Coordinates of C-alpha atoms in Angstrom, one line a residue:
X1 CA -0.2 0.0 -0.1
X2 CA 1.2 3.4 -0.7
X3 CA 0.7 6.5 1.3
X4 CA -1.4 7.5 -1.2
X5 CA -3.8 4.6 -1.2
X6 CA -3.4 3.5 -4.8
X7 CA -0.4 1.7 -6.7
X8 CA 3.2 3.6 -6.5
X9 CA 2.2 5.3 -9.7
X10 CA -0.7 6.3 -9.9
X11 CA -1.1 9.9 -8.2
X12 CA -3.3 11.1 -5.3
X13 CA -6.8 12.4 -6.0
X14 CA -6.8 16.2 -5.2
X15 CA -3.3 16.1 -4.2
X16 CA -4.8 14.9 -0.7
X17 CA -2.8 12.0 0.9
X18 CA -4.5 8.9 2.1
X19 CA -5.0 9.0 5.8
X20 CA -3.6 6.2 7.8
X21 CA -6.9 6.8 10.0
X22 CA -8.5 4.9 6.9
X23 CA -6.9 1.7 7.7
X24 CA -8.6 2.2 10.8
X25 CA -11.7 2.7 8.9
X26 CA -11.5 -0.7 7.2
X27 CA -11.1 -2.6 10.3
X28 CA -14.3 -0.8 11.8
X29 CA -16.6 -1.3 8.9
X30 CA -18.4 -4.5 7.8
X31 CA -16.3 -6.3 4.6
X32 CA -19.1 -4.8 2.3
X33 CA -18.7 -1.4 3.4
X34 CA -15.3 -1.3 3.8
X35 CA -14.7 -1.9 0.2
X36 CA -14.6 0.6 -2.6
X37 CA -13.4 0.6 -6.2
X38 CA -9.9 1.3 -5.7
X39 CA -9.5 -1.1 -2.7
X40 CA -8.3 -4.0 -3.0
X41 CA -10.5 -7.5 -1.6
X42 CA -9.3 -8.8 1.1
X43 CA -11.0 -12.4 0.2
X44 CA -11.4 -13.2 -3.6
X45 CA -13.6 -15.2 -5.3
X46 CA -14.0 -19.1 -5.0
X47 CA -11.9 -19.6 -8.2
X48 CA -8.7 -17.8 -7.0
X49 CA -6.5 -18.5 -3.5
X50 CA -7.8 -16.3 -0.7
X51 CA -5.7 -13.4 -0.5
X52 CA -6.0 -13.7 3.2
X53 CA -5.9 -16.9 5.2
X54 CA -9.3 -17.9 6.5
X55 CA -8.0 -17.7 10.4
X56 CA -6.8 -14.1 9.9
X57 CA -9.8 -13.1 7.8
X58 CA -12.1 -14.4 11.1
X59 CA -9.7 -12.8 13.5
X60 CA -10.2 -9.3 11.4
X61 CA -13.9 -10.3 11.5
X62 CA -13.9 -11.1 15.3
X63 CA -12.1 -7.7 15.7
X64 CA -14.5 -5.3 13.8
X65 CA -17.5 -6.9 15.7
X66 CA -16.0 -6.4 19.0
X67 CA -14.8 -2.7 18.0
X68 CA -18.6 -2.2 16.7
X69 CA -20.0 -3.3 20.0
X70 CA -17.5 -1.0 22.1
X71 CA -18.6 1.8 19.5
X72 CA -22.3 1.0 20.6
X73 CA -21.6 0.8 24.3
X74 CA -19.5 4.2 24.2
X75 CA -22.5 5.8 22.3
X76 CA -25.3 4.9 24.6
X77 CA -23.1 5.7 27.9
X78 CA -22.3 9.1 29.2
X79 CA -18.6 9.9 29.8
X80 CA -16.7 12.5 31.7
X81 CA -15.0 15.0 29.8
X82 CA -12.6 17.1 31.2
X83 CA -12.6 20.7 30.8
X84 CA -9.2 22.3 29.5
X85 CA -7.5 25.6 30.3
X86 CA -8.3 26.9 26.7
X87 CA -11.7 29.0 26.2
X88 CA -14.4 27.4 24.0
X89 CA -17.4 28.8 22.2
X90 CA -19.0 31.9 24.0
X91 CA -16.0 32.2 26.4
X92 CA -16.7 29.1 28.1
X93 CA -13.8 26.4 28.8
X94 CA -13.3 23.9 26.1
X95 CA -13.2 20.1 26.8
X96 CA -9.6 18.6 27.1
X97 CA -7.7 17.4 23.9
X98 CA -4.8 16.3 22.8
X99 CA -3.3 16.6 19.1
X100 CA -1.7 13.6 17.6
X101 CA -0.3 13.5 14.0
X102 CA -2.3 16.4 13.2
X103 CA -5.4 14.9 14.5
X104 CA -7.3 16.3 17.7
X105 CA -8.6 13.9 20.1
X106 CA -11.1 14.9 22.7
X107 CA -10.2 13.1 25.9
X108 CA -12.9 11.3 27.3
X109 CA -12.8 9.0 30.8
X110 CA -15.3 6.1 31.9
X111 CA -15.5 7.2 35.1
X112 CA -13.7 9.2 38.1
X113 CA -11.2 6.6 38.7
X114 CA -9.8 6.6 35.4
X115 CA -9.7 10.4 35.3
X116 CA -7.7 10.5 38.6
X117 CA -5.2 7.8 36.7
X118 CA -5.0 10.2 33.9
X119 CA -4.3 13.1 36.6
X120 CA -1.7 10.8 38.2
X121 CA 0.1 9.9 35.2
X122 CA 0.7 13.5 34.4
X123 CA 1.7 14.5 38.0
X124 CA -1.6 16.5 38.5
X125 CA -3.3 14.5 41.0
X126 CA -3.8 17.2 43.3
X127 CA -5.3 19.8 41.2
X128 CA -9.1 20.0 41.1
X129 CA -10.5 18.4 37.5
X130 CA -13.7 20.1 36.4
X131 CA -15.5 18.2 33.6
X132 CA -18.7 17.3 32.0
X133 CA -21.0 14.4 31.7
X134 CA -21.2 14.1 28.0
X135 CA -23.3 11.4 26.5
X136 CA -20.6 9.6 23.8
X137 CA -23.1 10.0 20.6
X138 CA -23.3 13.6 21.3
X139 CA -19.5 13.7 21.8
X140 CA -19.1 11.9 18.1
X141 CA -22.2 13.4 16.5
X142 CA -22.2 17.0 17.5
X143 CA -18.8 17.9 19.7
X144 CA -16.5 16.5 16.9
X145 CA -18.0 18.2 13.8
X146 CA -17.6 21.4 15.8
X147 CA -14.0 21.3 16.4
X148 CA -13.0 22.6 13.0
X149 CA -10.1 20.1 12.4
X150 CA -10.0 16.2 12.0
X151 CA -11.0 15.2 15.8
X152 CA -11.8 11.9 17.4
X153 CA -12.2 10.7 21.0
X154 CA -9.9 8.8 23.3
X155 CA -11.5 7.0 26.1
X156 CA -9.4 6.3 29.1
X157 CA -6.2 7.1 27.6
X158 CA -4.1 6.5 30.5
X159 CA -5.2 2.9 30.9
X160 CA -3.2 1.4 28.1
X161 CA -4.5 -1.4 26.2
X162 CA -7.9 -0.8 28.2
X163 CA -7.8 2.6 26.5
X164 CA -10.2 2.6 23.1
X165 CA -9.6 5.2 20.3
X166 CA -12.5 6.2 18.4
X167 CA -10.8 8.0 15.5
X168 CA -12.6 10.4 12.6
X169 CA -13.1 8.1 10.3
X170 CA -16.5 7.5 8.5
X171 CA -18.8 4.8 10.7
X172 CA -17.6 6.8 14.1
X173 CA -18.1 10.3 13.2
X174 CA -20.4 11.9 10.7
X175 CA -19.1 11.5 7.1
X176 CA -19.3 15.4 6.5
X177 CA -15.9 15.2 9.1
X178 CA -14.4 11.9 8.6
X179 CA -10.9 11.8 7.5
X180 CA -11.8 8.8 5.0
X181 CA -14.4 10.2 2.9
X182 CA -14.2 12.2 -0.5
X183 CA -15.2 15.8 0.0
X184 CA -17.1 15.6 -3.6
X185 CA -19.1 12.4 -2.1
X186 CA -20.5 14.2 0.8
X187 CA -21.5 17.3 -1.2
X188 CA -23.0 15.6 -3.8
X189 CA -24.6 12.8 -1.6
X190 CA -22.7 10.2 -3.2
X191 CA -20.2 7.5 -1.8
X192 CA -22.2 6.0 1.4

Protein backbone atom coordinates (compact mmCIF):
# COMPACT_ATOMS: atom_id res chain seq x y z
CA UNK A 1 0.00 0.00 0.00
CA UNK A 2 1.33 3.42 -0.80
CA UNK A 3 0.90 6.53 1.31
CA UNK A 4 -1.74 7.74 -1.17
CA UNK A 5 -3.85 4.57 -1.10
CA UNK A 6 -3.20 3.55 -4.69
CA UNK A 7 -0.37 1.97 -6.60
CA UNK A 8 3.04 3.55 -6.54
CA UNK A 9 2.51 5.08 -10.00
CA UNK A 10 -0.92 6.55 -9.24
CA UNK A 11 -1.18 10.21 -8.29
CA UNK A 12 -3.35 11.05 -5.30
CA UNK A 13 -6.80 12.44 -6.08
CA UNK A 14 -6.98 16.18 -5.51
CA UNK A 15 -3.38 15.99 -4.21
CA UNK A 16 -4.72 14.84 -0.83
CA UNK A 17 -2.75 11.89 0.56
CA UNK A 18 -4.70 8.97 1.95
CA UNK A 19 -4.73 9.10 5.71
CA UNK A 20 -3.48 6.11 7.65
CA UNK A 21 -6.70 6.47 9.63
CA UNK A 22 -8.42 5.06 6.53
CA UNK A 23 -6.93 1.71 7.52
CA UNK A 24 -8.71 2.00 10.87
CA UNK A 25 -11.96 2.70 9.06
CA UNK A 26 -11.59 -0.48 7.05
CA UNK A 27 -11.17 -2.38 10.32
CA UNK A 28 -14.38 -0.91 11.78
CA UNK A 29 -16.68 -1.14 8.76
CA UNK A 30 -18.41 -4.35 7.70
CA UNK A 31 -16.53 -5.97 4.80
CA UNK A 32 -19.09 -4.87 2.19
CA UNK A 33 -18.95 -1.24 3.38
CA UNK A 34 -15.16 -1.18 3.59
CA UNK A 35 -14.65 -2.13 -0.03
CA UNK A 36 -14.53 0.57 -2.65
CA UNK A 37 -13.74 0.58 -6.38
CA UNK A 38 -10.09 1.39 -5.74
CA UNK A 39 -9.63 -0.85 -2.67
CA UNK A 40 -8.23 -4.30 -3.13
CA UNK A 41 -10.52 -7.06 -1.87
CA UNK A 42 -9.27 -8.91 1.17
CA UNK A 43 -10.93 -12.18 0.19
CA UNK A 44 -11.26 -13.26 -3.43
CA UNK A 45 -13.84 -15.43 -5.17
CA UNK A 46 -13.76 -19.23 -5.10
CA UNK A 47 -11.81 -19.58 -8.34
CA UNK A 48 -8.75 -17.77 -6.89
CA UNK A 49 -6.82 -18.51 -3.75
CA UNK A 50 -7.86 -16.36 -0.77
CA UNK A 51 -5.83 -13.16 -0.40
CA UNK A 52 -5.98 -13.55 3.38
CA UNK A 53 -5.76 -16.90 5.14
CA UNK A 54 -9.16 -17.91 6.54
CA UNK A 55 -7.97 -17.74 10.15
CA UNK A 56 -6.77 -14.17 9.73
CA UNK A 57 -10.02 -13.13 8.01
CA UNK A 58 -12.01 -14.63 10.89
CA UNK A 59 -9.84 -12.84 13.44
CA UNK A 60 -10.27 -9.54 11.58
CA UNK A 61 -14.04 -10.03 11.49
CA UNK A 62 -14.06 -10.82 15.23
CA UNK A 63 -12.10 -7.59 15.89
CA UNK A 64 -14.58 -5.64 13.76
CA UNK A 65 -17.50 -7.05 15.74
CA UNK A 66 -15.76 -6.37 19.05
CA UNK A 67 -15.01 -2.77 18.05
CA UNK A 68 -18.58 -2.25 16.80
CA UNK A 69 -19.80 -3.43 20.22
CA UNK A 70 -17.43 -1.02 22.00
CA UNK A 71 -18.55 1.81 19.74
CA UNK A 72 -22.23 1.08 20.40
CA UNK A 73 -21.65 0.94 24.14
CA UNK A 74 -19.67 4.20 24.04
CA UNK A 75 -22.44 5.94 22.09
CA UNK A 76 -25.04 4.93 24.72
CA UNK A 77 -22.93 5.81 27.77
CA UNK A 78 -22.32 9.16 29.46
CA UNK A 79 -18.60 9.78 29.89
CA UNK A 80 -16.58 12.37 31.80
CA UNK A 81 -14.88 15.00 29.66
CA UNK A 82 -12.44 17.26 31.53
CA UNK A 83 -12.45 20.95 30.76
CA UNK A 84 -9.22 22.32 29.35
CA UNK A 85 -7.53 25.61 30.13
CA UNK A 86 -8.41 27.27 26.81
CA UNK A 87 -11.74 28.82 26.07
CA UNK A 88 -14.37 27.24 23.86
CA UNK A 89 -17.45 28.78 22.25
CA UNK A 90 -19.03 31.74 24.03
CA UNK A 91 -15.96 32.18 26.25
CA UNK A 92 -16.59 28.92 28.09
CA UNK A 93 -13.78 26.50 28.80
CA UNK A 94 -13.40 23.95 26.03
CA UNK A 95 -12.93 20.21 26.44
CA UNK A 96 -9.47 18.84 27.18
CA UNK A 97 -7.92 17.53 23.98
CA UNK A 98 -4.58 16.32 22.69
CA UNK A 99 -3.17 16.51 19.17
CA UNK A 100 -1.54 13.41 17.72
CA UNK A 101 0.02 13.62 14.23
CA UNK A 102 -2.35 16.36 13.11
CA UNK A 103 -5.49 14.79 14.55
CA UNK A 104 -7.13 16.19 17.66
CA UNK A 105 -8.55 13.77 20.22
CA UNK A 106 -11.01 14.85 22.88
CA UNK A 107 -10.06 13.08 26.10
CA UNK A 108 -12.95 11.24 27.76
CA UNK A 109 -13.07 8.96 30.77
CA UNK A 110 -15.48 6.21 31.74
CA UNK A 111 -15.54 7.20 35.42
CA UNK A 112 -13.80 9.32 38.06
CA UNK A 113 -11.26 6.58 38.79
CA UNK A 114 -10.13 6.59 35.14
CA UNK A 115 -9.83 10.39 35.23
CA UNK A 116 -7.83 10.11 38.49
CA UNK A 117 -5.42 7.64 36.85
CA UNK A 118 -4.91 10.14 34.01
CA UNK A 119 -4.30 12.98 36.50
CA UNK A 120 -1.75 10.84 38.36
CA UNK A 121 0.01 9.90 35.10
CA UNK A 122 0.34 13.62 34.32
CA UNK A 123 1.62 14.35 37.83
CA UNK A 124 -1.39 16.60 38.44
CA UNK A 125 -3.40 14.54 40.92
CA UNK A 126 -3.46 17.34 43.49
CA UNK A 127 -5.23 19.89 41.29
CA UNK A 128 -8.98 20.10 40.85
CA UNK A 129 -10.24 18.57 37.60
CA UNK A 130 -13.50 20.07 36.37
CA UNK A 131 -15.44 17.97 33.91
CA UNK A 132 -18.77 17.59 32.17
CA UNK A 133 -20.74 14.40 31.77
CA UNK A 134 -21.51 13.97 28.04
CA UNK A 135 -23.22 11.15 26.16
CA UNK A 136 -20.74 9.41 23.86
CA UNK A 137 -23.05 9.82 20.86
CA UNK A 138 -23.18 13.57 21.46
CA UNK A 139 -19.38 13.75 21.52
CA UNK A 140 -19.09 11.91 18.21
CA UNK A 141 -22.09 13.42 16.42
CA UNK A 142 -22.11 17.04 17.64
CA UNK A 143 -18.88 18.00 19.41
CA UNK A 144 -16.40 16.42 16.96
CA UNK A 145 -17.92 18.21 13.90
CA UNK A 146 -17.84 21.53 15.80
CA UNK A 147 -14.08 21.31 16.42
CA UNK A 148 -13.21 22.33 12.86
CA UNK A 149 -10.17 20.07 12.46
CA UNK A 150 -9.88 16.28 12.15
CA UNK A 151 -10.98 15.11 15.58
CA UNK A 152 -11.76 11.85 17.36
CA UNK A 153 -12.21 10.73 20.95
CA UNK A 154 -9.72 8.92 23.20
CA UNK A 155 -11.44 7.03 26.03
CA UNK A 156 -9.46 6.21 29.19
CA UNK A 157 -6.14 7.12 27.57
CA UNK A 158 -4.13 6.47 30.75
CA UNK A 159 -5.27 2.85 30.90
CA UNK A 160 -2.98 1.39 28.24
CA UNK A 161 -4.59 -1.50 26.38
CA UNK A 162 -7.88 -0.92 28.21
CA UNK A 163 -8.21 2.51 26.59
CA UNK A 164 -10.05 2.92 23.28
CA UNK A 165 -9.49 5.36 20.43
CA UNK A 166 -12.40 6.41 18.22
CA UNK A 167 -10.68 7.99 15.20
CA UNK A 168 -12.40 10.49 12.89
CA UNK A 169 -13.37 7.98 10.23
CA UNK A 170 -16.57 6.97 8.49
CA UNK A 171 -18.81 4.86 10.69
CA UNK A 172 -17.57 6.55 13.85
CA UNK A 173 -18.03 10.28 13.19
CA UNK A 174 -20.38 11.95 10.68
CA UNK A 175 -19.24 11.51 7.06
CA UNK A 176 -18.87 15.28 6.63
CA UNK A 177 -15.93 15.33 9.08
CA UNK A 178 -14.49 11.85 8.49
CA UNK A 179 -10.96 11.89 7.09
CA UNK A 180 -11.56 8.85 4.90
CA UNK A 181 -14.49 10.24 2.88
CA UNK A 182 -14.11 12.29 -0.30
CA UNK A 183 -15.47 15.80 0.19
CA UNK A 184 -17.09 15.59 -3.27
CA UNK A 185 -19.06 12.49 -2.24
CA UNK A 186 -20.39 14.21 0.89
CA UNK A 187 -21.35 17.38 -0.98
CA UNK A 188 -23.14 15.51 -3.80
CA UNK A 189 -24.71 12.88 -1.55
CA UNK A 190 -22.67 10.15 -3.23
CA UNK A 191 -20.35 7.67 -1.59
CA UNK A 192 -22.10 5.78 1.11
